[in-house]
Amino acid sequence: MISTFDRFGSLASSRMALLRLLVFCTLAACYMAYSPPGPPPPLPPNHPLHPLSCNDSQVLAVADFALQSINRDQKDGYTLSLSRVHDVWEHYQENMGSVYYLTLDVLETGCHVLSKKAPKDCGPRSLHESVYGQCKAMFHINKPNRVLYLLAYNCTLRPVSQKKIHFMCPDCPSPFDVSDPEVLEAATESLAKFNSENPSKQYSLVKVTRAVGQWVVGPSYFVDYLIKESPCTQSQASCSLQPSDSAPVGICHGSVVKAPLKKFVSVTCEFFEPKVPGDVNPDVTQESKKLPSVDKASQKNTAPTNSPSITAPRGSVQRLPDLDAGKLDDSKEKIPKEAFPVQLDLTTNPQGDTLDVSFLYLGPEEKKLEVWPFPRNQPRFPACPGPEGGTNPLILPP
Ligand SMILES: *[C@@H]1O[C@H](CO)[C@@H](O)[C@H](O)[C@H]1NC(C)=O
Ligand SMILES: *[C@@H]1O[C@H](CO)[C@@H](O)[C@H](O)[C@H]1NC(C)=O
């Protein structure tokens, strides 16, 4: 953790250097120097937020931290990975470090968030099963105080357009509703196979998280579903004493391929890392991990662990339908003005507001951050959006 902080060693100082630079030349001339192509974007006068390059290595590190925090905050869905930084603004505040306003283009990976795997350890999805979108995040970094904290986020995701996929690949599997009876049957049948092969412990279905269907030699279904431990063994045919609140312990990938005379069922299950005993509030624990210098005893005295500011949800991931879904072929309907609407404003006051973040700091004194409305339709740094690293344009937000 300490070494990751060192990557920010020059953030504040480079910010100061930029400020000094601004004293000696006009904004326009500076931007000319930064970016030969394109006209210099004018900055709104007196605005404290400054655009940064989306390809800057420190910006990419901040984007990674923000996305890790977003992934950790999820109880549901699949881990998000970064396709590119779309837009980034920094607000440097004397003695408080910086608040970054990030717009990130993201992709769902194949790992469920409960697996806690890092996006880099998760295989990419096939293009036809892709889900992509955009997140906005406000991330606070105060390097001297070792604070890295996601203040707020919101994301909007959509599946890749099936119309475009079918144009390229008419036989590709298509997504199915997770509550479709055929999908539930495929999950139940594949889990029954898993249970019969591992009779010492039995598992039951929590819910289906993803499903696709395809015609192979007959209708075929491929499903992902969460499982929990079942107190029932095979010999107890009908036992219903299941604790209804038990947490999912793993995720299974099952398939049922129906041939005219035979059904082929397959299943593999992976189990999540068991929770550390006594880890009653993962949110708080994760936040204290971001404050490596904080020793447990002093933290108890100064930061109440039931502080609503820590445990309150800081954002959400919204899932919308495929952009082309429900449109007729000759439809004149155009793509909505904002294909991936994401709202993120901790204030609507055009002059900014203050946010109490004392709970992130050790001392008794009050610590306040200035927050501003999220920059919208403003000229941004010419190197934005950043390089997309080979992501297919079909799964990049416009
Ligand atoms: C996040 O989005 C939801 C609706 O999608 C909105 O109600 C909420 O205010 C947003 N959060 C912030 C901090 O703007
Ligand atoms: C992004 O930065 C890397 C190195 O930092 C550089 O090699 C690459 O050309 C840059 N890409 C763009 C599109 O600016």
CSV table of C-alpha atoms and ligand atoms in Angstrom, one decimal:
chain,number,residue,atom,x,y,z
A,1,MET,CA,0.0,0.0,0.0
A,2,ILE,CA,2.8,2.4,0.9
A,3,SER,CA,4.4,1.9,-2.5
A,4,THR,CA,1.2,2.8,-4.3
A,5,PHE,CA,1.1,6.1,-2.4
A,6,ASP,CA,4.6,6.8,-3.7
A,7,ARG,CA,3.1,6.8,-7.2
A,8,PHE,CA,1.4,10.0,-6.2
A,9,GLY,CA,4.5,11.6,-4.9
A,10,SER,CA,4.6,14.2,-7.5
A,11,LEU,CA,0.9,14.9,-7.8
A,12,ALA,CA,0.7,17.9,-5.5
A,13,SER,CA,4.1,19.3,-6.6
A,14,SER,CA,3.3,18.9,-10.3
A,15,ARG,CA,0.0,20.7,-9.6
A,16,MET,CA,2.0,23.6,-8.0
A,17,ALA,CA,4.3,23.6,-11.0
A,18,LEU,CA,1.4,23.9,-13.3
A,19,LEU,CA,0.0,26.8,-11.3
A,20,ARG,CA,3.3,28.6,-11.5
A,21,LEU,CA,3.4,28.0,-15.2
A,22,LEU,CA,0.0,29.6,-15.5
A,23,VAL,CA,1.3,32.8,-14.0
A,24,PHE,CA,3.8,33.2,-16.7
A,25,CYS,CA,1.7,32.5,-19.8
A,26,THR,CA,-1.9,32.7,-20.8
A,27,LEU,CA,-4.1,29.7,-20.5
A,28,ALA,CA,-4.5,29.6,-24.3
A,29,ALA,CA,-0.7,29.6,-24.9
A,30,CYS,CA,-0.2,26.9,-22.3
A,31,TYR,CA,-2.7,24.6,-23.9
A,32,MET,CA,-1.1,25.2,-27.3
A,33,ALA,CA,2.2,24.1,-25.7
A,34,TYR,CA,0.5,21.0,-24.2
A,35,SER,CA,-1.3,19.9,-27.3
A,36,PRO,CA,-0.2,20.9,-30.8
A,37,PRO,CA,-3.4,19.5,-32.6
A,38,GLY,CA,-6.8,21.2,-32.2
A,39,PRO,CA,-7.8,24.6,-31.0
A,40,PRO,CA,-6.9,25.6,-27.4
A,41,PRO,CA,-10.0,25.0,-25.2
A,42,PRO,CA,-10.9,28.1,-23.1
A,43,LEU,CA,-11.4,27.4,-19.4
A,44,PRO,CA,-14.3,29.1,-17.6
A,45,PRO,CA,-12.8,32.0,-15.7
A,46,ASN,CA,-12.1,31.4,-11.9
A,47,HIS,CA,-13.2,27.8,-12.1
A,48,PRO,CA,-11.1,25.8,-9.6
A,49,LEU,CA,-11.4,22.5,-11.6
A,50,HIS,CA,-8.7,21.9,-14.2
A,51,PRO,CA,-8.8,19.3,-16.9
A,52,LEU,CA,-6.0,16.7,-17.0
A,53,SER,CA,-4.7,14.4,-19.7
A,54,CYS,CA,-6.7,11.1,-19.9
A,55,ASN,CA,-3.4,9.3,-20.9
A,56,ASP,CA,-1.4,10.5,-17.9
A,57,SER,CA,0.0,7.6,-15.9
A,58,GLN,CA,-1.0,9.2,-12.6
A,59,VAL,CA,-4.6,9.8,-13.8
A,60,LEU,CA,-4.7,6.2,-14.9
A,61,ALA,CA,-3.6,5.2,-11.4
A,62,VAL,CA,-6.4,7.3,-9.8
A,63,ALA,CA,-8.9,5.8,-12.2
A,64,ASP,CA,-7.8,2.3,-11.1
A,65,PHE,CA,-8.2,3.2,-7.4
A,66,ALA,CA,-11.7,4.6,-8.1
A,67,LEU,CA,-12.8,1.6,-10.1
A,68,GLN,CA,-11.5,-0.8,-7.4
A,69,SER,CA,-13.5,1.1,-4.8
A,70,ILE,CA,-16.6,1.0,-7.0
A,71,ASN,CA,-16.2,-2.8,-7.5
A,72,ARG,CA,-15.7,-3.3,-3.7
A,73,ASP,CA,-18.9,-1.3,-3.1
A,74,GLN,CA,-21.0,-3.8,-5.2
A,75,LYS,CA,-23.0,-6.7,-3.8
A,76,ASP,CA,-24.4,-7.7,-7.1
A,77,GLY,CA,-23.3,-8.0,-10.8
A,78,TYR,CA,-19.9,-8.4,-12.4
A,79,THR,CA,-16.6,-6.7,-11.7
A,80,LEU,CA,-16.0,-3.6,-14.0
A,81,SER,CA,-12.8,-3.1,-15.8
A,82,LEU,CA,-11.5,0.2,-17.4
A,83,SER,CA,-11.7,0.6,-21.2
A,84,ARG,CA,-10.4,4.2,-21.1
A,85,VAL,CA,-10.5,7.4,-19.2
A,86,HIS,CA,-13.1,9.6,-20.9
A,87,ASP,CA,-12.6,12.8,-19.1
A,88,VAL,CA,-10.8,13.9,-15.9
A,89,TRP,CA,-10.7,17.1,-13.8
A,90,GLU,CA,-8.7,17.9,-10.7
A,91,HIS,CA,-9.5,20.3,-8.0
A,92,TYR,CA,-6.4,20.9,-5.8
A,93,GLN,CA,-7.2,22.2,-2.3
A,94,GLU,CA,-4.5,23.7,-0.1
A,95,ASN,CA,-3.7,21.3,2.8
A,96,MET,CA,-6.4,18.9,1.7
A,97,GLY,CA,-5.0,17.3,-1.4
A,98,SER,CA,-7.2,16.8,-4.5
A,99,VAL,CA,-10.6,15.8,-5.6
A,100,TYR,CA,-10.7,14.2,-9.0
A,101,TYR,CA,-13.9,14.2,-11.2
A,102,LEU,CA,-13.5,11.2,-13.4
A,103,THR,CA,-15.6,9.9,-16.2
A,104,LEU,CA,-14.6,6.3,-17.0
A,105,ASP,CA,-15.6,4.1,-19.9
A,106,VAL,CA,-16.0,0.6,-18.4
A,107,LEU,CA,-16.7,-3.0,-19.4
A,108,GLU,CA,-18.1,-5.9,-17.4
A,109,THR,CA,-15.7,-8.7,-16.9
A,110,GLY,CA,-16.5,-12.4,-16.4
A,111,CYS,CA,-16.0,-12.3,-12.7
A,112,HIS,CA,-18.8,-11.8,-10.2
A,113,VAL,CA,-18.1,-9.0,-7.8
A,114,LEU,CA,-18.4,-11.4,-4.9
A,115,SER,CA,-15.3,-13.3,-6.2
A,116,LYS,CA,-13.3,-10.1,-5.2
A,117,LYS,CA,-11.0,-10.8,-8.1
A,118,ALA,CA,-9.1,-7.9,-9.6
A,119,PRO,CA,-10.3,-7.0,-13.1
A,120,LYS,CA,-6.9,-8.0,-14.5
A,121,ASP,CA,-7.4,-11.5,-13.2
A,122,CYS,CA,-10.8,-11.8,-15.0
A,123,GLY,CA,-11.0,-13.0,-18.5
A,124,PRO,CA,-12.7,-10.7,-21.0
A,125,ARG,CA,-16.2,-11.5,-22.2
A,126,SER,CA,-16.9,-12.5,-25.7
A,127,LEU,CA,-18.0,-9.5,-27.8
A,128,HIS,CA,-21.6,-10.8,-28.2
A,129,GLU,CA,-22.0,-11.0,-24.4
A,130,SER,CA,-20.4,-7.7,-23.6
A,131,VAL,CA,-22.0,-5.2,-21.2
A,132,TYR,CA,-20.4,-1.7,-21.3
A,133,GLY,CA,-21.0,1.8,-20.0
A,134,GLN,CA,-19.8,4.8,-18.2
A,135,CYS,CA,-19.1,5.6,-14.5
A,136,LYS,CA,-18.7,9.0,-13.0
A,137,ALA,CA,-16.7,9.1,-9.8
A,138,MET,CA,-15.4,11.8,-7.3
A,139,PHE,CA,-12.2,10.5,-5.7
A,140,HIS,CA,-10.3,12.2,-2.9
A,141,ILE,CA,-6.6,11.8,-2.5
A,142,ASN,CA,-4.6,13.4,0.3
A,143,LYS,CA,-1.1,11.9,0.0
A,144,PRO,CA,0.5,13.3,3.1
A,145,ASN,CA,-2.4,12.0,5.2
A,146,ARG,CA,-2.6,8.7,3.3
A,147,VAL,CA,-6.2,9.1,2.3
A,148,LEU,CA,-7.6,7.5,-0.8
A,149,TYR,CA,-11.4,7.7,-0.7
A,150,LEU,CA,-14.2,7.4,-3.2
A,151,LEU,CA,-16.6,10.2,-2.3
A,152,ALA,CA,-19.4,9.2,-4.7
A,153,TYR,CA,-20.0,7.4,-7.9
A,154,ASN,CA,-22.8,6.4,-10.3
A,155,CYS,CA,-22.6,4.1,-13.3
A,156,THR,CA,-24.8,3.2,-16.2
A,157,LEU,CA,-24.4,0.0,-18.2
A,158,ARG,CA,-26.0,-1.5,-21.3
A,159,PRO,CA,-25.6,-4.8,-23.1
A,160,VAL,CA,-24.0,-4.5,-26.6
A,161,SER,CA,-26.5,-4.0,-29.3
A,162,GLN,CA,-27.9,-7.4,-30.3
A,163,LYS,CA,-29.0,-6.0,-33.7
A,164,LYS,CA,-25.4,-5.1,-34.5
A,165,ILE,CA,-24.1,-8.4,-33.2
A,166,HIS,CA,-26.6,-10.5,-35.2
A,167,PHE,CA,-25.7,-8.6,-38.3
A,168,MET,CA,-22.0,-9.7,-37.8
A,169,CYS,CA,-22.7,-13.1,-36.3
A,170,PRO,CA,-26.2,-14.5,-36.9
A,171,ASP,CA,-25.5,-17.7,-35.0
A,172,CYS,CA,-24.0,-16.1,-31.9
A,173,PRO,CA,-25.8,-16.9,-28.6
A,174,SER,CA,-28.2,-14.2,-27.4
A,175,PRO,CA,-28.9,-13.0,-23.9
A,176,PHE,CA,-31.9,-14.5,-22.1
A,177,ASP,CA,-34.0,-13.1,-19.3
A,178,VAL,CA,-32.6,-14.6,-16.0
A,179,SER,CA,-36.2,-15.4,-14.9
A,180,ASP,CA,-37.0,-17.3,-18.1
A,181,PRO,CA,-38.4,-20.8,-17.1
A,182,GLU,CA,-35.9,-22.5,-19.5
A,183,VAL,CA,-33.1,-20.6,-17.9
A,184,LEU,CA,-34.1,-21.6,-14.4
A,185,GLU,CA,-34.5,-25.2,-15.5
A,186,ALA,CA,-30.9,-25.2,-16.9
A,187,ALA,CA,-29.6,-23.8,-13.6
A,188,THR,CA,-31.5,-26.3,-11.5
A,189,GLU,CA,-30.5,-29.2,-13.7
A,190,SER,CA,-26.8,-28.3,-13.8
A,191,LEU,CA,-26.8,-27.7,-10.0
A,192,ALA,CA,-28.4,-31.1,-9.5
A,193,LYS,CA,-25.5,-32.6,-11.4
A,194,PHE,CA,-23.0,-30.7,-9.3
A,195,ASN,CA,-24.7,-31.9,-6.1
A,196,SER,CA,-24.8,-35.5,-7.2
A,197,GLU,CA,-21.1,-35.4,-8.0
A,198,ASN,CA,-20.3,-33.9,-4.6
A,199,PRO,CA,-22.7,-35.6,-2.2
A,200,SER,CA,-20.8,-34.6,1.0
A,201,LYS,CA,-22.1,-31.1,0.8
A,202,GLN,CA,-25.2,-29.8,-0.9
A,203,TYR,CA,-25.8,-26.4,-2.5
A,204,SER,CA,-29.0,-24.6,-3.5
A,205,LEU,CA,-29.7,-21.9,-6.0
A,206,VAL,CA,-29.6,-18.2,-4.9
A,207,LYS,CA,-30.2,-16.6,-8.2
A,208,VAL,CA,-29.2,-16.7,-11.9
A,209,THR,CA,-26.9,-13.8,-12.7
A,210,ARG,CA,-26.5,-14.3,-16.5
A,211,ALA,CA,-28.0,-16.4,-19.2
A,212,VAL,CA,-27.5,-16.9,-22.9
A,213,GLY,CA,-29.3,-19.2,-25.3
A,214,GLN,CA,-28.3,-20.7,-28.6
A,215,TRP,CA,-29.5,-23.3,-31.1
A,216,VAL,CA,-26.8,-26.0,-31.1
A,217,VAL,CA,-28.3,-29.4,-32.0
A,218,GLY,CA,-31.4,-28.2,-30.2
A,219,PRO,CA,-32.2,-25.3,-27.8
A,220,SER,CA,-29.3,-24.8,-25.5
A,221,TYR,CA,-28.8,-22.6,-22.4
A,222,PHE,CA,-25.6,-21.3,-20.7
A,223,VAL,CA,-26.2,-19.9,-17.3
A,224,ASP,CA,-24.2,-18.3,-14.4
A,225,TYR,CA,-25.8,-18.6,-10.9
A,226,LEU,CA,-24.9,-18.0,-7.3
A,227,ILE,CA,-25.2,-20.8,-4.8
A,228,LYS,CA,-25.4,-21.1,-1.1
A,229,GLU,CA,-24.8,-24.0,1.3
A,230,SER,CA,-27.8,-26.1,1.9
A,231,PRO,CA,-28.2,-27.9,5.2
A,232,CYS,CA,-30.0,-30.6,3.4
A,233,THR,CA,-28.2,-33.8,2.3
A,234,GLN,CA,-29.4,-36.0,-0.5
A,235,SER,CA,-30.8,-38.5,1.9
A,236,GLN,CA,-33.1,-35.9,3.5
A,237,ALA,CA,-35.3,-35.7,0.5
A,238,SER,CA,-37.5,-32.8,1.6
A,239,CYS,CA,-35.8,-30.6,4.1
A,240,SER,CA,-36.8,-26.9,4.2
A,241,LEU,CA,-34.8,-25.7,7.3
A,242,GLN,CA,-32.7,-23.4,5.2
A,243,PRO,CA,-31.5,-20.1,6.7
A,244,SER,CA,-33.0,-17.7,4.2
A,245,ASP,CA,-30.3,-15.1,4.8
A,246,SER,CA,-27.2,-17.3,4.2
A,247,ALA,CA,-24.8,-15.6,1.8
A,248,PRO,CA,-23.8,-16.9,-1.6
A,249,VAL,CA,-20.6,-19.0,-1.3
A,250,GLY,CA,-19.8,-19.4,-5.0
A,251,ILE,CA,-20.8,-19.1,-8.6
A,252,CYS,CA,-21.5,-21.9,-11.0
A,253,HIS,CA,-21.4,-21.9,-14.8
A,254,GLY,CA,-23.8,-24.5,-16.2
A,255,SER,CA,-25.1,-25.5,-19.5
A,256,VAL,CA,-27.9,-27.7,-20.8
A,257,VAL,CA,-27.7,-28.7,-24.5
A,258,LYS,CA,-30.9,-30.4,-25.7
A,259,ALA,CA,-30.4,-32.8,-28.6
A,260,PRO,CA,-33.3,-34.7,-30.1
A,261,LEU,CA,-32.7,-37.8,-28.1
A,262,LYS,CA,-30.4,-36.8,-25.3
A,263,LYS,CA,-29.7,-33.9,-23.0
A,264,PHE,CA,-26.1,-32.8,-22.2
A,265,VAL,CA,-25.6,-31.1,-18.9
A,266,SER,CA,-22.3,-29.6,-17.7
A,267,VAL,CA,-21.4,-27.6,-14.7
A,268,THR,CA,-18.3,-26.0,-13.0
A,269,CYS,CA,-18.5,-24.1,-9.8
A,270,GLU,CA,-16.0,-21.7,-8.2
A,271,PHE,CA,-16.1,-20.8,-4.5
A,272,PHE,CA,-15.5,-17.4,-3.2
A,273,GLU,CA,-12.7,-16.6,-0.7
A,274,PRO,CA,-14.3,-17.2,2.8
A,275,LYS,CA,-14.9,-14.1,4.8
A,276,VAL,CA,-12.4,-13.4,7.6
A,277,PRO,CA,-14.1,-14.3,10.9
A,278,GLY,CA,-15.2,-11.2,12.8
A,279,ASP,CA,-15.3,-9.1,9.6
A,280,VAL,CA,-18.8,-7.9,10.4
A,281,ASN,CA,-18.7,-4.7,8.4
A,282,PRO,CA,-16.7,-5.1,5.2
A,283,ASP,CA,-17.2,-1.5,4.2
A,284,VAL,CA,-15.6,-0.1,7.2
A,285,THR,CA,-12.7,-2.6,7.0
A,286,GLN,CA,-12.1,-1.7,3.4
A,287,GLU,CA,-12.0,2.0,4.2
A,288,SER,CA,-9.5,1.5,7.0
A,289,LYS,CA,-7.3,-0.4,4.6
A,290,LYS,CA,-7.1,2.7,2.6
A,291,LEU,CA,-5.6,4.5,5.7
A,292,PRO,CA,-2.6,2.2,6.3
A,293,SER,CA,-1.1,4.5,8.9
A,294,VAL,CA,-4.2,4.4,11.1
A,295,ASP,CA,-3.7,2.0,14.1
A,296,LYS,CA,-6.8,0.2,15.2
A,297,ALA,CA,-6.9,1.6,18.7
A,298,SER,CA,-6.7,5.3,17.8
A,299,GLN,CA,-9.1,4.8,15.0
A,300,LYS,CA,-11.7,3.5,17.4
A,301,ASN,CA,-11.5,6.7,19.5
A,302,THR,CA,-11.7,9.1,16.7
A,303,ALA,CA,-13.7,7.5,13.9
A,304,PRO,CA,-16.9,6.0,15.0
A,305,THR,CA,-17.3,2.8,13.0
A,306,ASN,CA,-21.0,3.4,12.7
A,307,SER,CA,-20.5,6.7,11.1
A,308,PRO,CA,-23.2,7.0,8.4
A,309,SER,CA,-20.8,8.8,6.1
A,310,ILE,CA,-18.7,5.7,5.9
A,311,THR,CA,-21.4,3.1,5.5
A,312,ALA,CA,-24.0,5.0,3.5
A,313,PRO,CA,-24.1,3.8,-0.1
A,314,ARG,CA,-22.0,6.2,-2.2
A,315,GLY,CA,-23.5,5.3,-5.5
A,316,SER,CA,-25.1,2.7,-7.7
A,317,VAL,CA,-24.7,0.9,-10.9
A,318,GLN,CA,-27.8,1.3,-13.2
A,319,ARG,CA,-28.4,-1.3,-15.9
A,320,LEU,CA,-30.4,-0.2,-19.0
A,321,PRO,CA,-31.5,-2.2,-22.0
A,322,ASP,CA,-29.6,-2.6,-25.2
A,323,LEU,CA,-29.6,0.7,-27.2
A,324,ASP,CA,-31.2,-0.9,-30.2
A,325,ALA,CA,-33.7,-3.1,-28.3
A,326,GLY,CA,-37.3,-2.8,-29.3
A,327,LYS,CA,-36.6,-0.7,-32.3
A,328,LEU,CA,-38.0,-1.6,-35.7
A,329,ASP,CA,-35.6,-2.0,-38.6
A,330,ASP,CA,-36.9,1.1,-40.4
A,331,SER,CA,-37.4,3.0,-37.2
A,332,LYS,CA,-36.5,6.6,-37.4
A,333,GLU,CA,-35.9,6.7,-33.7
A,334,LYS,CA,-32.5,8.1,-33.0
A,335,ILE,CA,-30.2,7.1,-30.3
A,336,PRO,CA,-31.1,9.0,-27.1
A,337,LYS,CA,-29.2,12.3,-26.7
A,338,GLU,CA,-27.3,10.8,-23.8
A,339,ALA,CA,-26.8,7.1,-24.5
A,340,PHE,CA,-25.3,6.5,-21.0
A,341,PRO,CA,-26.9,9.0,-18.7
A,342,VAL,CA,-25.0,9.2,-15.5
A,343,GLN,CA,-25.8,11.8,-12.9
A,344,LEU,CA,-23.3,12.7,-10.2
A,345,ASP,CA,-23.5,15.8,-8.2
A,346,LEU,CA,-22.7,16.3,-4.5
A,347,THR,CA,-23.9,19.9,-4.9
A,348,THR,CA,-25.9,21.8,-7.5
A,349,ASN,CA,-24.6,25.1,-6.2
A,350,PRO,CA,-22.6,26.7,-9.1
A,351,GLN,CA,-20.3,28.3,-6.5
A,352,GLY,CA,-19.5,24.9,-4.9
A,353,ASP,CA,-20.1,23.6,-1.4
A,354,THR,CA,-18.2,22.1,1.4
A,355,LEU,CA,-18.3,18.4,2.5
A,356,ASP,CA,-17.3,17.3,6.0
A,357,VAL,CA,-14.8,14.5,5.6
A,358,SER,CA,-13.5,14.6,9.2
A,359,PHE,CA,-14.2,10.8,9.5
A,360,LEU,CA,-11.4,10.1,7.1
A,361,TYR,CA,-8.8,12.0,9.3
A,362,LEU,CA,-7.4,11.2,12.6
A,363,GLY,CA,-7.2,14.5,14.3
A,364,PRO,CA,-10.0,16.1,16.4
A,365,GLU,CA,-10.2,19.1,14.0
A,366,GLU,CA,-12.9,19.3,11.4
A,367,LYS,CA,-11.8,18.6,7.8
A,368,LYS,CA,-13.7,20.0,4.9
A,369,LEU,CA,-13.5,19.5,1.2
A,370,GLU,CA,-14.8,21.8,-1.4
A,371,VAL,CA,-17.1,20.1,-3.9
A,372,TRP,CA,-18.4,21.5,-7.2
A,373,PRO,CA,-21.1,20.4,-9.7
A,374,PHE,CA,-19.6,17.7,-11.9
A,375,PRO,CA,-18.2,19.4,-15.1
A,376,ARG,CA,-20.6,19.1,-18.0
A,377,ASN,CA,-20.2,20.0,-21.6
A,378,GLN,CA,-17.0,21.8,-20.8
A,379,PRO,CA,-14.0,21.9,-23.1
A,380,ARG,CA,-11.7,19.2,-21.8
A,381,PHE,CA,-8.1,18.3,-22.2
A,382,PRO,CA,-7.3,17.5,-25.8
A,383,ALA,CA,-5.9,14.0,-24.9
A,384,CYS,CA,-9.4,12.9,-23.8
A,385,PRO,CA,-10.9,10.4,-24.2
A,386,GLY,CA,-7.7,8.5,-23.6
A,387,PRO,CA,-6.5,5.6,-25.7
A,388,GLU,CA,-8.9,2.7,-25.6
A,389,GLY,CA,-6.3,-0.1,-25.8
A,390,GLY,CA,-8.0,-2.1,-28.6
A,391,THR,CA,-11.5,-2.1,-27.2
A,392,ASN,CA,-14.0,-2.8,-30.0
A,393,PRO,CA,-15.9,0.5,-30.9
A,394,LEU,CA,-19.2,-1.4,-30.5
A,395,ILE,CA,-18.6,-1.5,-26.7
A,396,LEU,CA,-17.2,2.0,-26.2
A,397,PRO,CA,-19.7,4.8,-25.1
A,398,PRO,CA,-19.8,7.6,-27.6
B,1,LIG,C1,-26.9,8.8,-8.7
B,1,LIG,O1,-27.9,8.5,-9.7
B,1,LIG,C2,-29.2,8.5,-9.1
B,1,LIG,C3,-30.2,8.1,-10.2
B,1,LIG,O2,-29.7,7.4,-11.2
B,1,LIG,C4,-29.5,9.8,-8.5
B,1,LIG,O3,-30.8,9.8,-7.9
B,1,LIG,C5,-28.5,10.2,-7.5
B,1,LIG,O4,-28.7,11.5,-7.1
B,1,LIG,C6,-27.1,10.2,-8.1
B,1,LIG,N1,-26.1,10.5,-7.1
B,1,LIG,C7,-25.5,11.6,-7.0
B,1,LIG,C8,-24.5,11.8,-5.9
B,1,LIG,O5,-25.7,12.5,-7.9
B,2,LIG,C1,-0.2,7.4,-24.0
B,2,LIG,O1,1.0,7.4,-23.2
B,2,LIG,C2,1.9,6.4,-23.6
B,2,LIG,C3,3.1,6.5,-22.7
B,2,LIG,O2,2.8,7.2,-21.5
B,2,LIG,C4,2.4,6.7,-25.0
B,2,LIG,O3,3.3,5.7,-25.4
B,2,LIG,C5,1.2,6.6,-26.0
B,2,LIG,O4,1.6,7.0,-27.3
B,2,LIG,C6,0.1,7.6,-25.5
B,2,LIG,N1,-1.0,7.5,-26.3
B,2,LIG,C7,-1.8,8.5,-26.8
B,2,LIG,C8,-2.9,8.2,-27.7
B,2,LIG,O5,-1.5,9.7,-26.5
